[in-house]
Coordinates of C-alpha atoms and ligand atoms in Angstrom, one line a residue:
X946 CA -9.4 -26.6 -1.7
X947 CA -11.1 -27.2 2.1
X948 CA -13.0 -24.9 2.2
X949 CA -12.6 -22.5 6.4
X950 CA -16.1 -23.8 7.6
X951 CA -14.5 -27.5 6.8
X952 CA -11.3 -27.2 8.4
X953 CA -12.2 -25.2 10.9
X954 CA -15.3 -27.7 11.8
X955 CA -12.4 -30.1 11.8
X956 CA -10.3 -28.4 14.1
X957 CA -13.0 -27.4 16.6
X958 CA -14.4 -31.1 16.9
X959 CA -11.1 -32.6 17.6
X960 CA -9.3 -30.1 19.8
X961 CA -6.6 -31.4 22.0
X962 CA -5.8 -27.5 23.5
X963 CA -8.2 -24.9 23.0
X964 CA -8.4 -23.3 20.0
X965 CA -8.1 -19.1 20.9
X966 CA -10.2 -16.7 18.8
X967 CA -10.0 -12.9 19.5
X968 CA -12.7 -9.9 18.7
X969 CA -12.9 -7.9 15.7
X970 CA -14.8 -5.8 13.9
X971 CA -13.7 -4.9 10.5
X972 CA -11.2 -5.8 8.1
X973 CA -8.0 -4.6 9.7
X974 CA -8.4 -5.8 13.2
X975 CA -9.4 -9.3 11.3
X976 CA -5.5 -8.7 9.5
X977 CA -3.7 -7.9 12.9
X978 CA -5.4 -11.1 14.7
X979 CA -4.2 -13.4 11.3
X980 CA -0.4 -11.9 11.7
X981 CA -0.6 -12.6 15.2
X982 CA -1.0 -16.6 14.9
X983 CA -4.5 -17.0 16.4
X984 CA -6.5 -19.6 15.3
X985 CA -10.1 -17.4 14.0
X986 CA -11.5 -14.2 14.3
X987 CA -14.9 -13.2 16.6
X988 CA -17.0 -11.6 15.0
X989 CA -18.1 -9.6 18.0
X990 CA -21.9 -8.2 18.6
X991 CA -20.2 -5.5 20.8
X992 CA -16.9 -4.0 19.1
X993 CA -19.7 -4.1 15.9
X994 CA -22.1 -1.9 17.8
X995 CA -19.3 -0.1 19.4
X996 CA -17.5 0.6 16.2
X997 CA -20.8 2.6 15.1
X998 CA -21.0 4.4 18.5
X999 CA -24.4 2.3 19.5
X1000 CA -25.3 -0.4 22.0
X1001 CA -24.9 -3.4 21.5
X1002 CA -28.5 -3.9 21.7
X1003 CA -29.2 -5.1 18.1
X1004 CA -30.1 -1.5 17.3
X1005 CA -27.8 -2.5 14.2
X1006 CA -29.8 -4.8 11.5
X1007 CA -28.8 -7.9 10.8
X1008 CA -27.4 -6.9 7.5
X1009 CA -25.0 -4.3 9.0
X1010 CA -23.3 -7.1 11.4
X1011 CA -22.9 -9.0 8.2
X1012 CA -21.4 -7.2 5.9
X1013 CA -18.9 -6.5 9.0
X1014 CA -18.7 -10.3 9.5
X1015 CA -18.0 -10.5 6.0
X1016 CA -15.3 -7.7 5.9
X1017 CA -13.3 -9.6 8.1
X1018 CA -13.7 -13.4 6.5
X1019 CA -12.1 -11.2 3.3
X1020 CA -9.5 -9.4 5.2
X1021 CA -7.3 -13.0 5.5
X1022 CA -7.4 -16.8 5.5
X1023 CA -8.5 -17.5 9.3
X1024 CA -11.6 -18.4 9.4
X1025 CA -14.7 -15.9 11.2
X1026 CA -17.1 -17.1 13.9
X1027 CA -19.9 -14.6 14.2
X1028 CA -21.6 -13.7 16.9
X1029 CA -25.3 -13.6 15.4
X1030 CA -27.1 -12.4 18.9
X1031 CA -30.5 -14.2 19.5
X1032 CA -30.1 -14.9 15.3
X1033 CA -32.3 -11.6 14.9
X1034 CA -35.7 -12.6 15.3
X1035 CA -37.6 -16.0 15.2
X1036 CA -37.4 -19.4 13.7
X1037 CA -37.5 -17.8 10.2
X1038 CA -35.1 -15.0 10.7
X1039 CA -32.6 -17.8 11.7
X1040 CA -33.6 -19.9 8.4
X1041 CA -32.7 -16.6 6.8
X1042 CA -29.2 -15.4 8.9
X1043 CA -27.8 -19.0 8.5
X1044 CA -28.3 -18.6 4.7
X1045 CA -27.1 -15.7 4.8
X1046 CA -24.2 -16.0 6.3
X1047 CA -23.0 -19.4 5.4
X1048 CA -22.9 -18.1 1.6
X1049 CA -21.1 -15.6 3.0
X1050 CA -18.0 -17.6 3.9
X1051 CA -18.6 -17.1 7.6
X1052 CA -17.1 -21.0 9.1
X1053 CA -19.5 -21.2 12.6
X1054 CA -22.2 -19.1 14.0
X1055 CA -22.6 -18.6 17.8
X1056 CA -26.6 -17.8 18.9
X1057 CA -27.6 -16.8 22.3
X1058 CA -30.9 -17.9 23.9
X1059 CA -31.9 -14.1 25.0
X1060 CA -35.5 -12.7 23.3
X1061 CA -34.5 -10.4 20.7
X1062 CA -33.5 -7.5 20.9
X1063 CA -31.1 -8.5 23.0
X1064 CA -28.8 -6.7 25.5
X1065 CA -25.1 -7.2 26.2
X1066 CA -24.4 -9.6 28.8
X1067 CA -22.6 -7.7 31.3
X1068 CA -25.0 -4.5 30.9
X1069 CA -27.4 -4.7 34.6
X1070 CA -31.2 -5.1 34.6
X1071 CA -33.2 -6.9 31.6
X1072 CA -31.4 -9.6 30.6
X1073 CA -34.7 -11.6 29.6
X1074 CA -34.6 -16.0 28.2
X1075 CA -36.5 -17.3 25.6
X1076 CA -37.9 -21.0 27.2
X1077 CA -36.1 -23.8 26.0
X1078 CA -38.9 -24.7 23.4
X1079 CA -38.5 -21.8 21.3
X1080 CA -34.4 -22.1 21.5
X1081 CA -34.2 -25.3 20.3
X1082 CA -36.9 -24.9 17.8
X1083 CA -34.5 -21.8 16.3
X1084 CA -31.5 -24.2 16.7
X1085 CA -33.5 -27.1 14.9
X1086 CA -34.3 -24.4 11.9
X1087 CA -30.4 -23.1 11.7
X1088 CA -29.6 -27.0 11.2
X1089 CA -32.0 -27.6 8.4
X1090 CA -31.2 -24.2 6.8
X1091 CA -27.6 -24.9 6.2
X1092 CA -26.2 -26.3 3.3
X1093 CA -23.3 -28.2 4.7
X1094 CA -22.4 -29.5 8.1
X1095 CA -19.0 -28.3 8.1
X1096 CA -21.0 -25.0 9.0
X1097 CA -21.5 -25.1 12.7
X1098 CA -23.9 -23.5 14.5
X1099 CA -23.2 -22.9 18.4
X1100 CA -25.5 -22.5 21.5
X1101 CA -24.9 -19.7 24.2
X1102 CA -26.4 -20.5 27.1
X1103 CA -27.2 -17.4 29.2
X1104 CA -29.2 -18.7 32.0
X1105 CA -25.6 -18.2 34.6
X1106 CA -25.8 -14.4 33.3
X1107 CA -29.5 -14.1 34.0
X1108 CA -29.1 -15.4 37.2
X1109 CA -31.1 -18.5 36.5
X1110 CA -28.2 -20.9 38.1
X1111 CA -26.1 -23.9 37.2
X1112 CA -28.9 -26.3 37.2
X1113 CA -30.8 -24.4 34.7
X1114 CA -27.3 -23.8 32.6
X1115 CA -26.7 -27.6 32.6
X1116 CA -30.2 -28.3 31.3
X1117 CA -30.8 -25.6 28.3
X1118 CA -27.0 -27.0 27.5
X1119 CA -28.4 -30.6 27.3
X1120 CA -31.3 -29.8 25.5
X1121 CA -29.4 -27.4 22.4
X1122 CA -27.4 -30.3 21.8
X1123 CA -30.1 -32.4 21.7
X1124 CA -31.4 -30.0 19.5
X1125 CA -28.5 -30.1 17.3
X1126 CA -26.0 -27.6 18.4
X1127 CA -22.8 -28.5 17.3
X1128 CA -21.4 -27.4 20.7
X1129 CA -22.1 -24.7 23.5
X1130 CA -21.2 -21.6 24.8
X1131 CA -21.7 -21.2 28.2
X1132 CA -21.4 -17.3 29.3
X1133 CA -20.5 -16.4 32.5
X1134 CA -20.5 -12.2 34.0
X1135 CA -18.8 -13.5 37.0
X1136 CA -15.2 -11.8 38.2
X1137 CA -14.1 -15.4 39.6
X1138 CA -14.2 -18.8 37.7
X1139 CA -16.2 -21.0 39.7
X1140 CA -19.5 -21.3 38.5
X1141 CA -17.4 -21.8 34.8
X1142 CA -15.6 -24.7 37.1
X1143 CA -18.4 -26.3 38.3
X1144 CA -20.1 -26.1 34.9
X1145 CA -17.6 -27.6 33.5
X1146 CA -17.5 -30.3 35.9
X1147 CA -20.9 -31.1 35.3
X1148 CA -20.6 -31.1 31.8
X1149 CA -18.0 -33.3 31.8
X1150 CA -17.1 -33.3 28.3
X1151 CA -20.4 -34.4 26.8
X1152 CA -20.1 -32.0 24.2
X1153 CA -17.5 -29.2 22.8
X1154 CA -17.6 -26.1 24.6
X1155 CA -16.5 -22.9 24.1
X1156 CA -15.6 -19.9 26.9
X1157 CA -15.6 -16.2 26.6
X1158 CA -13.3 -15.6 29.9
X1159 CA -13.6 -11.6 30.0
X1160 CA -14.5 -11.0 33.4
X1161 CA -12.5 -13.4 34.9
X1162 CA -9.4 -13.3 33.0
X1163 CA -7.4 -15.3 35.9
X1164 CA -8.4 -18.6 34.6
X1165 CA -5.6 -19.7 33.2
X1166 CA -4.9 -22.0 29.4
X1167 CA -3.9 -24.7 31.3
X1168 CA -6.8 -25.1 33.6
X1169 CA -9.2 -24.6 30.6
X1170 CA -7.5 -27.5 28.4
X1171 CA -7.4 -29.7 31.1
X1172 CA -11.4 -29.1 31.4
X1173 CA -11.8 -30.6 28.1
X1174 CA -12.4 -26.5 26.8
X1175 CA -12.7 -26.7 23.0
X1176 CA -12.1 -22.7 22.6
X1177 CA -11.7 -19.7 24.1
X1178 CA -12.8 -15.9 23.0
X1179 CA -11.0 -13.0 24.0
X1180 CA -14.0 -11.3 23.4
X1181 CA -13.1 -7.3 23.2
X1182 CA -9.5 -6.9 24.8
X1183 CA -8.0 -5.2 21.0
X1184 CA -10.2 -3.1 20.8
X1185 CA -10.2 -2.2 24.5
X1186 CA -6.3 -1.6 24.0
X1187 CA -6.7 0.3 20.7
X1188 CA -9.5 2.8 22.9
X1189 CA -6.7 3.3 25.3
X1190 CA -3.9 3.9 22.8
X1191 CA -6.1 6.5 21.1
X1192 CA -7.1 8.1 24.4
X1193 CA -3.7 8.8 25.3
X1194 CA -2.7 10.1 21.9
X1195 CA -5.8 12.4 21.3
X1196 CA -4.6 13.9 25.0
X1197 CA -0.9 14.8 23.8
X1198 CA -2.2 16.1 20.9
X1199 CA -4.7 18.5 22.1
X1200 CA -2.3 19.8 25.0
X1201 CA 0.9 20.0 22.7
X1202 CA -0.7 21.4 19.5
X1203 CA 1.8 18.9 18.0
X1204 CA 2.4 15.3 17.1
X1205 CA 6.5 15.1 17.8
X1206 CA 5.8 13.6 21.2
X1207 CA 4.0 10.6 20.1
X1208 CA 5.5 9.9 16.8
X1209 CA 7.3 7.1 17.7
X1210 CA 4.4 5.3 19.4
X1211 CA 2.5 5.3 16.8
X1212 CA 2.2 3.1 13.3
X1213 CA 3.8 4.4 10.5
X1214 CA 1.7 5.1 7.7
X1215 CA 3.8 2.6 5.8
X1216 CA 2.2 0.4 8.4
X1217 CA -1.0 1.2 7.6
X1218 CA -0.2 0.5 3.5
X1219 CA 1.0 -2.8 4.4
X1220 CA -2.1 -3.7 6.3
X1221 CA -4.4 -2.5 3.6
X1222 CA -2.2 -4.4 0.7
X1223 CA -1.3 -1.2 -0.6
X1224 CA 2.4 -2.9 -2.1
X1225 CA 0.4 -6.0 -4.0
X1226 CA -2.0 -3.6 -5.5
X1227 CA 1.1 -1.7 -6.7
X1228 CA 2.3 -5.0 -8.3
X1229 CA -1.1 -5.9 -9.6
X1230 CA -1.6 -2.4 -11.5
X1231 CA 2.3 -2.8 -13.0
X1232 CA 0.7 -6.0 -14.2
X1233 CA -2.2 -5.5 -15.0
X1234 CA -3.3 -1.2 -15.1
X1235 CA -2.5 -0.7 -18.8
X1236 CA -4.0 2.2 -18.8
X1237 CA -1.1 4.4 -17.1
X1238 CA 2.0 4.9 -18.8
X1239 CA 4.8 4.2 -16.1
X1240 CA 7.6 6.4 -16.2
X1241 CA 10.6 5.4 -14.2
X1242 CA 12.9 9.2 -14.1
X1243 CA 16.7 9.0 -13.8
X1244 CA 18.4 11.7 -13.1
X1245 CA 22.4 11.3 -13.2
X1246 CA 24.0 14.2 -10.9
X1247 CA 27.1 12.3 -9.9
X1248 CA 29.3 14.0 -12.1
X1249 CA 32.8 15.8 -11.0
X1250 CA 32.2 19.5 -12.1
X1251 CA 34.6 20.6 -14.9
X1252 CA 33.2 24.3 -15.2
X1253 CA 34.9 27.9 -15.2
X1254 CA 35.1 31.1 -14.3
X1255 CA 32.5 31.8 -10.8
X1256 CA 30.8 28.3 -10.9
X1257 CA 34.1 26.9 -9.8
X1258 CA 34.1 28.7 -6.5
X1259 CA 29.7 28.0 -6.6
X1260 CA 30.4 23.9 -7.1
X1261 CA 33.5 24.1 -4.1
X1262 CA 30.7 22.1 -1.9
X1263 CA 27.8 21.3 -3.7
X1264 CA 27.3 19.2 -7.4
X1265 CA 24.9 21.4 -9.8
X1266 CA 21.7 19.7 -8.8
X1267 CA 22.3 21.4 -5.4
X1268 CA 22.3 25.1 -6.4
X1269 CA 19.8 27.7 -5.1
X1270 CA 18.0 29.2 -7.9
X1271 CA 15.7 31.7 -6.7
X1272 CA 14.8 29.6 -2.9
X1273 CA 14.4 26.4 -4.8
X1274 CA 17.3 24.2 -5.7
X1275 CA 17.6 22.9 -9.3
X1276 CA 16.9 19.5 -8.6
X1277 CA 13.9 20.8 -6.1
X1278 CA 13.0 22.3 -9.1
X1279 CA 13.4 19.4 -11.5
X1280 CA 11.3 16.9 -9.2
X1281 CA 8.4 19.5 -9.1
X1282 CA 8.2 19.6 -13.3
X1283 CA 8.6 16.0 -13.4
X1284 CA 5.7 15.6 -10.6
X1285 CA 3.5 17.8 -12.2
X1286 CA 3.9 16.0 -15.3
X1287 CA 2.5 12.6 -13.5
X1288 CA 5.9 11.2 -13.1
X1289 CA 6.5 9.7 -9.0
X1290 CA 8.8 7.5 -9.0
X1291 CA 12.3 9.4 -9.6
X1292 CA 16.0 8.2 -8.9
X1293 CA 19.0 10.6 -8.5
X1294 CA 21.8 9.1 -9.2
X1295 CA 24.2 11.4 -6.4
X1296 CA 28.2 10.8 -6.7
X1297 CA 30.5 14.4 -6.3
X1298 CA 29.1 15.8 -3.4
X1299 CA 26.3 13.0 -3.0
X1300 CA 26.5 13.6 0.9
X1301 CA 24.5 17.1 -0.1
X1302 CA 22.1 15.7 -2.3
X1303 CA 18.7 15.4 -0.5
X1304 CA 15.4 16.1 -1.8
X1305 CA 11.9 14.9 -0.6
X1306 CA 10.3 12.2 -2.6
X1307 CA 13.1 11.0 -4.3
X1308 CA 15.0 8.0 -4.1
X1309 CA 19.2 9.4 -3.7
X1310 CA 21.8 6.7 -4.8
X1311 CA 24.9 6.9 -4.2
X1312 CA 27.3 6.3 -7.1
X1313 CA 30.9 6.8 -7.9
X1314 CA 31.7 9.8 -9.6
X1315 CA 34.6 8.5 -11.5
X1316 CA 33.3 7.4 -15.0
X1317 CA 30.8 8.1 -17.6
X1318 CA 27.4 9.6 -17.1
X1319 CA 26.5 5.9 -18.7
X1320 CA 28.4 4.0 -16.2
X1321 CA 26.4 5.9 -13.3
X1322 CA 23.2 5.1 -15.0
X1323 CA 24.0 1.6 -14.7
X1324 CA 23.5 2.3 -11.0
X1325 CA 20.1 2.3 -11.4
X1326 CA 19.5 -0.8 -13.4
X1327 CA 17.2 -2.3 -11.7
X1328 CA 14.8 1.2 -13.0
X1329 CA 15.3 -0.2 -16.5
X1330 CA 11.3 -1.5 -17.0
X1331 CA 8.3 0.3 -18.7
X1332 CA 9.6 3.3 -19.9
X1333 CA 12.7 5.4 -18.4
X1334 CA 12.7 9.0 -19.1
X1335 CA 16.8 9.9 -18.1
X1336 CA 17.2 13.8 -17.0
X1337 CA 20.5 15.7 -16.8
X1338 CA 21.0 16.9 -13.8
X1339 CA 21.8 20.6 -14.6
X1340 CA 18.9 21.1 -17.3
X1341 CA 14.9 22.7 -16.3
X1342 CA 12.3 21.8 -18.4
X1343 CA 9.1 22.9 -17.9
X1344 CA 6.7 20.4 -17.4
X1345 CA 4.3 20.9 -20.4
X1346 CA 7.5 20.1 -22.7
X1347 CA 8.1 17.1 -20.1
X1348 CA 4.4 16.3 -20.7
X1349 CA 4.4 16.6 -24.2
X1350 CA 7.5 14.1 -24.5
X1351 CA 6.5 11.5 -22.2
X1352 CA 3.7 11.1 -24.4
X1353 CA 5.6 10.0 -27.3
X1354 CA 5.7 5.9 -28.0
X1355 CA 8.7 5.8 -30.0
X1356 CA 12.0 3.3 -28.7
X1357 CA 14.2 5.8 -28.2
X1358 CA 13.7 9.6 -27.8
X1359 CA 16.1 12.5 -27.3
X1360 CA 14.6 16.3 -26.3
X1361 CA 16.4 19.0 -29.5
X1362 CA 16.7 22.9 -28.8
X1363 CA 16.5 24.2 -32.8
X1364 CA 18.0 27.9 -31.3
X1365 CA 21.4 27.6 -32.4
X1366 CA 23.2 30.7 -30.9
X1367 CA 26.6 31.0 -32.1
X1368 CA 28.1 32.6 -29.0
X1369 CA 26.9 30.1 -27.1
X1370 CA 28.5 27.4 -29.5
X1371 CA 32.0 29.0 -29.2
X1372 CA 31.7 28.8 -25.2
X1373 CA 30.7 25.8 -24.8
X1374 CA 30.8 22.2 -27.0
X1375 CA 27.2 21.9 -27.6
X1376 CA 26.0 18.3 -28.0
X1377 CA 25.0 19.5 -31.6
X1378 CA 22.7 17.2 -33.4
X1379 CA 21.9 16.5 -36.8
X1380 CA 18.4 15.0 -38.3
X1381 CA 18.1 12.7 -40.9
X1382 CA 15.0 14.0 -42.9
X1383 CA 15.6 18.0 -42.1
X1384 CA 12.7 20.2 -43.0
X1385 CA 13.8 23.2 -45.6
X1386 CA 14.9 26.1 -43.7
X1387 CA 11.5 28.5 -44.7
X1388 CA 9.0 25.6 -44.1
X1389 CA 6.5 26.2 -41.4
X1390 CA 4.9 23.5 -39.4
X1391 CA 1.8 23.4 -37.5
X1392 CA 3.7 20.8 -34.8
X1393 CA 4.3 22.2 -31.7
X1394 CA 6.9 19.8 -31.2
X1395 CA 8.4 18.8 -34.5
X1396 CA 9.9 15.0 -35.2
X1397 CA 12.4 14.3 -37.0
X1398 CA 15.2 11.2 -37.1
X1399 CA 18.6 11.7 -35.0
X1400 CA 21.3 11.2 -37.9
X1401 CA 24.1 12.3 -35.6
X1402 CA 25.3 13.7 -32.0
X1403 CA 28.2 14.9 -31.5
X1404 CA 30.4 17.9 -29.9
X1405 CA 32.3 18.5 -32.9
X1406 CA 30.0 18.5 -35.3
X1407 CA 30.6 22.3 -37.3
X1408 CA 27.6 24.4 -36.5
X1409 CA 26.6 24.9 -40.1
X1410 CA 26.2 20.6 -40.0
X1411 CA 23.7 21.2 -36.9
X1412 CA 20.0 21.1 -36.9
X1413 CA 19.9 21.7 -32.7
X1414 CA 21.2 21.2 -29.5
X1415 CA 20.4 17.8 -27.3
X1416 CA 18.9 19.3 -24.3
X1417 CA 19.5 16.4 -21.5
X1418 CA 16.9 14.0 -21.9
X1419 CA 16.0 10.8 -23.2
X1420 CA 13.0 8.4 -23.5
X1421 CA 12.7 4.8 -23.8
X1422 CA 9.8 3.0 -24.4
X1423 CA 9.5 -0.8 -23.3
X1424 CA 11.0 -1.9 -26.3
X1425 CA 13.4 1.0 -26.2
X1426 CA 14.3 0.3 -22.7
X1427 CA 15.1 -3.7 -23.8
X1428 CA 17.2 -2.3 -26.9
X1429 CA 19.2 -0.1 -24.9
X1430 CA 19.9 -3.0 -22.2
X1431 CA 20.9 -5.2 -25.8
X1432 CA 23.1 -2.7 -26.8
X1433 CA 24.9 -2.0 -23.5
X1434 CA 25.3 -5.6 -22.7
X1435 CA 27.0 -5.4 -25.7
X1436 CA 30.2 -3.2 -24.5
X1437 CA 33.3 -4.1 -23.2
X1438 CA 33.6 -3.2 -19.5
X1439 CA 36.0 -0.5 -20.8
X1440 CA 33.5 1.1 -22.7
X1441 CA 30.5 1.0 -19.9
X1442 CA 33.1 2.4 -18.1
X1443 CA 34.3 5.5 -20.3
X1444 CA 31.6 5.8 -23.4
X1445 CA 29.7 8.9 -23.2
X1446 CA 26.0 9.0 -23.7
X1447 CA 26.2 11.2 -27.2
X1448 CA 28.0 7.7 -27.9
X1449 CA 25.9 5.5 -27.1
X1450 CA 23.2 7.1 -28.5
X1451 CA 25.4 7.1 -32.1
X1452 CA 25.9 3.1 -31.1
X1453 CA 22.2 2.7 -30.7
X1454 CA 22.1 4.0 -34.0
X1455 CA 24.7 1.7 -35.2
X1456 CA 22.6 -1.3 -34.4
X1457 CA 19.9 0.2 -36.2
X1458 CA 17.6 1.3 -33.3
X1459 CA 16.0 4.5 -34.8
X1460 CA 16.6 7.4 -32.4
X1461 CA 13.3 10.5 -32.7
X1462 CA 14.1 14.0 -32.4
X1463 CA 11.6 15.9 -30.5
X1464 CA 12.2 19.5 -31.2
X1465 CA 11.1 22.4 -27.9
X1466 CA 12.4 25.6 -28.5
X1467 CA 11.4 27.2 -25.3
X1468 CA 10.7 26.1 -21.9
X1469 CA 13.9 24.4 -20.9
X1470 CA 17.6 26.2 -19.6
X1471 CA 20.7 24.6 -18.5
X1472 CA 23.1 25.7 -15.9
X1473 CA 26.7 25.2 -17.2
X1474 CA 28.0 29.1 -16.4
X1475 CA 27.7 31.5 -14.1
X1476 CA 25.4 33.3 -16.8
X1477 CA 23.2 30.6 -17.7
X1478 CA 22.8 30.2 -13.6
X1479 CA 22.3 34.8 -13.2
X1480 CA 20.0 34.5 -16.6
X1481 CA 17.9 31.4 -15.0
X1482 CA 17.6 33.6 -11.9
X1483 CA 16.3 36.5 -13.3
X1484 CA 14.3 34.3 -15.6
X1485 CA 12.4 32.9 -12.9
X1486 CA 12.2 36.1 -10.3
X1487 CA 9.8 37.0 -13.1
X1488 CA 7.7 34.4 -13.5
X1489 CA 7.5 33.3 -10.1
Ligands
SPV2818 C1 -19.5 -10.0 22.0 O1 -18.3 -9.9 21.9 O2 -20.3 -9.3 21.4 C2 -20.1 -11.0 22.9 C3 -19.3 -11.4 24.0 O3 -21.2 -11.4 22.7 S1 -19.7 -10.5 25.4 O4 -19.6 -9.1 25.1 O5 -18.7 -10.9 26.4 O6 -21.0 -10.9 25.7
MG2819 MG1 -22.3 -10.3 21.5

């Protein structure tokens, strides 16, 4: 691969147009100027300095300038031309700097002949040459120092902004290239073009120069092409723009004691991630970060309510998910268990009612409510990677059961209740399931969650045949997750359509995926009456 120094060495040599660089001074500035189409980024002396709140008066070191410089090179694939001051010191520091700085991946350096330390060229007073000896002697040691040509090293000539006048301009210019420059920069603090103009006529071309047009801005692109101008630097302008921009937001904030005015000048912070790669890392850690489990949640809450008695008149407007319990609705309350259980990234699957389903960080799909809980599920198909932990939308579980169960490995997972009640049975169909391997009745276990095999679920199973109640949810591993997408391309469209989960879950079975039981027999409720919903109530008033 060509290396930046090469192509850019390429591209500087044989410019037809000028080549347009613009000032930087850390990573993300270096990102904005990339997505903007320019062709390199300046590593500028000044927004470097500035950036630290000190003049730019090489009161930084040389390292510190670097490791900027270097910040930027990283942040894209334009190449960086640094601005390396007076090359911080003498003949040897140069040796050093160009080392230093080629290794680092920087493409060109630009070095002024000011005695170090230097000051910025538009600040008044002391703005002190070295004589044209020593200059070209640094410029003769930068040459021999680096290890490739494609590495270009560029004079500044600063006798115009020392006052020292176009004759002396043209000569220290003649003499750097003689010295070995690979081109000049010839600096200029005036607010009108012409002593640029007649330098350049002078010049005439004799070697590639390069113009930083900040205090006379009116010179246009055209004009400098036509004067044989190899590249231009717009020197400081972002981060001019970016002090404004803050300026003026700093102000509203302070007199409004609030944000609202300026929200929508500003970047999102979704901006921001973009900028900062935040989305590839994301990729890179589902790659690569094996460390963290990913748990994708899926909660279905799209179904029409079927319920009696005072929940009829409670569901009129709302789907369960959306009922108040105690200042908190029960999906509010859901997301909060399954955040403080480590789990982020959570789907509801919204159909009856969906328009009132809202709930901060969560994504809300819409789905039909006609159908199976399955077929809704299907809705969010595209969640079926890693592992998938699927949550009814009218069960609480508190999050050390959640904890506990997302830290199973098995395939295929389904949260039991062993509390039978039989009052509860004759109310409602329980999903009532039996184990394959049940424990003898008066047999204690030290397992605070007890495994066993799912045998059967089913609503009509006769409670004597029933070793607990399915609570809601179900875990798939990666493999679990591909053997549920085997099984359910497996259906007939009718049957996505209608089959019930306690179905499925018995078809899983069929094609012999084993199915754990994982047995909590507190810390979870369900809201199917108008008790469960008063006793949840109450429940909670207590404890919270
Ligand atoms: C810089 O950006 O640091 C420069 C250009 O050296 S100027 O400030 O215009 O001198
Ligand atoms: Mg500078």
């Amino acid at each position: 691969m060509t290396s930046k120094a090469a192509s850019f060495r390429q591209r500087f040599l044989s410019a037809k147009e000028p080549l347009i660089l613009v000032g930087a001074h850390d990573g993300l500035g270096a990102k904005l100027i990339e997505q903007h189409g320019f062709d390199g980024v300046w590593a500028s002396g000044l927004e470097i300095s500035a950036s630290h709140s000190v003049p730019d008066a090489n009161i930084l070191t040389m390292t510190q300038y670097l490791e900027r410089a270097q910040e930027m090179n990283n942040a894209g694939s334009i190449p960086v031309i640094a601005d390396v001051d007076t090359g911080y010191g003498n003949s040897s520091n140069v040796h050093h700097m160009v080392r230093q700085y080629e290794d680092a991946g920087i493409a060109a350096v630009v070095m002024e002949d000011k005695l170090f330390p230097k000051v910025n060229s538009f600040v008044p007073g002391r703005q002190e040459l070295a004589s044209i000896a020593e200059f070209s002697g640094k410029l003769m040691a930068a040459r021999d120092a680096r290890r490739s040509d494609n590495f270009l090293i560029i004079a500044r000539v600063e006798a115009l902004i020392a006052g020292w006048g176009l004759e002396e301009a043209l000569k220290r210019a003649q003499a750097y290239i003689e010295s070995g420059a690979d081109g000049i920069l010839i600096h200029s603090k005036s607010k009108q073009p012409d002593e640029i103009r007649a330098f350049l006529k002078e010049w005439n071309k004799r070697a590639p120069i390069v113009l930083v047009p900040t205090t006379y801005p009116s010179m246009t692109y055209l004009e400098m092409a036509e004067s044989g101008v190899n590249m231009i630097i717009f020197a400081n302008q972002a981060l001019r723009a970016s002090i404004t921009a803050m300026h003026d937001v700093l102000s509203v904030m302070k007199k409004d004691r609030s944000t609202v005015a300026i929200e929508d000048r500003i970047a999102t912070v979704k901006e921001i991630f973009e900028l900062q790669g935040m989305m590839d890392m994301k990729e890179h850690e589902k790659k690569y970060l094996k460390t963290q489990k990913t748990v994708h949640a899926i909660i279905p809450a799209a179904g029409k309510p079927n319920h009696e008695g005072k929940m009829v008149e409670m569901l009129k407007d709302r789907p369960v998910a959306m009922l108040d319990i105690e200042g908190k609705t029960l999906l509010q309350r859901i997301v909060e268990s399954l955040n403080l259980s480590g789990m982020q990234d959570i789907t509801v699957l919204a159909g009856y009612k969906g328009d009132m389903v809202k709930q901060e960080g969560v994504a809300v799909r819409q789905v039909s409510s006609e159908g199976g809980i399955l077929h809704s599920i299907e809705q969010a198909h595209d969640k079926f990677q890693d592992s998938v932990l699927l949550h009814y939308g009218d069960v609480i579980v508190s999050h050390e059961n959640i904890q506990s169960f997302i830290a199973l490995d098995d395939p295929v997972a389904v949260m039991v209740s062993p509390l039978l009640r039989e009052g509860r049975y004759k109310e409602k169909k329980l999903d009532l399931v039996s184990y394959a391997k049940p424990r003898p009745k008066s047999d204690r276990t030290m397992e605070r969650h007890p495994r066993n095999t799912l045998k059967m679920i089913d609503k009509t199973m006769p409670l004597d045949h029933a070793h607990g109640e399915f609570v809601g949810l179900v875990l798939l591993n990666p493999q679990g997750v591909q053997q549920w997408q085997k099984a359910w391309e497996g259906l007939s469209s009718t049957q996505k359509k209608e089959m019930s989960l306690n179905d499925f879950l018995m078809y899983l079975l069929v094609q012999n995926v084993p199915i754990t039981t994982f047995e909590c027999q507190t810390g979870w409720a369900e809201v199917h009456s108008s008790d469960d919903y008063e006793q949840l109530c109450s429940l909670l008033r207590v404890t919270t």
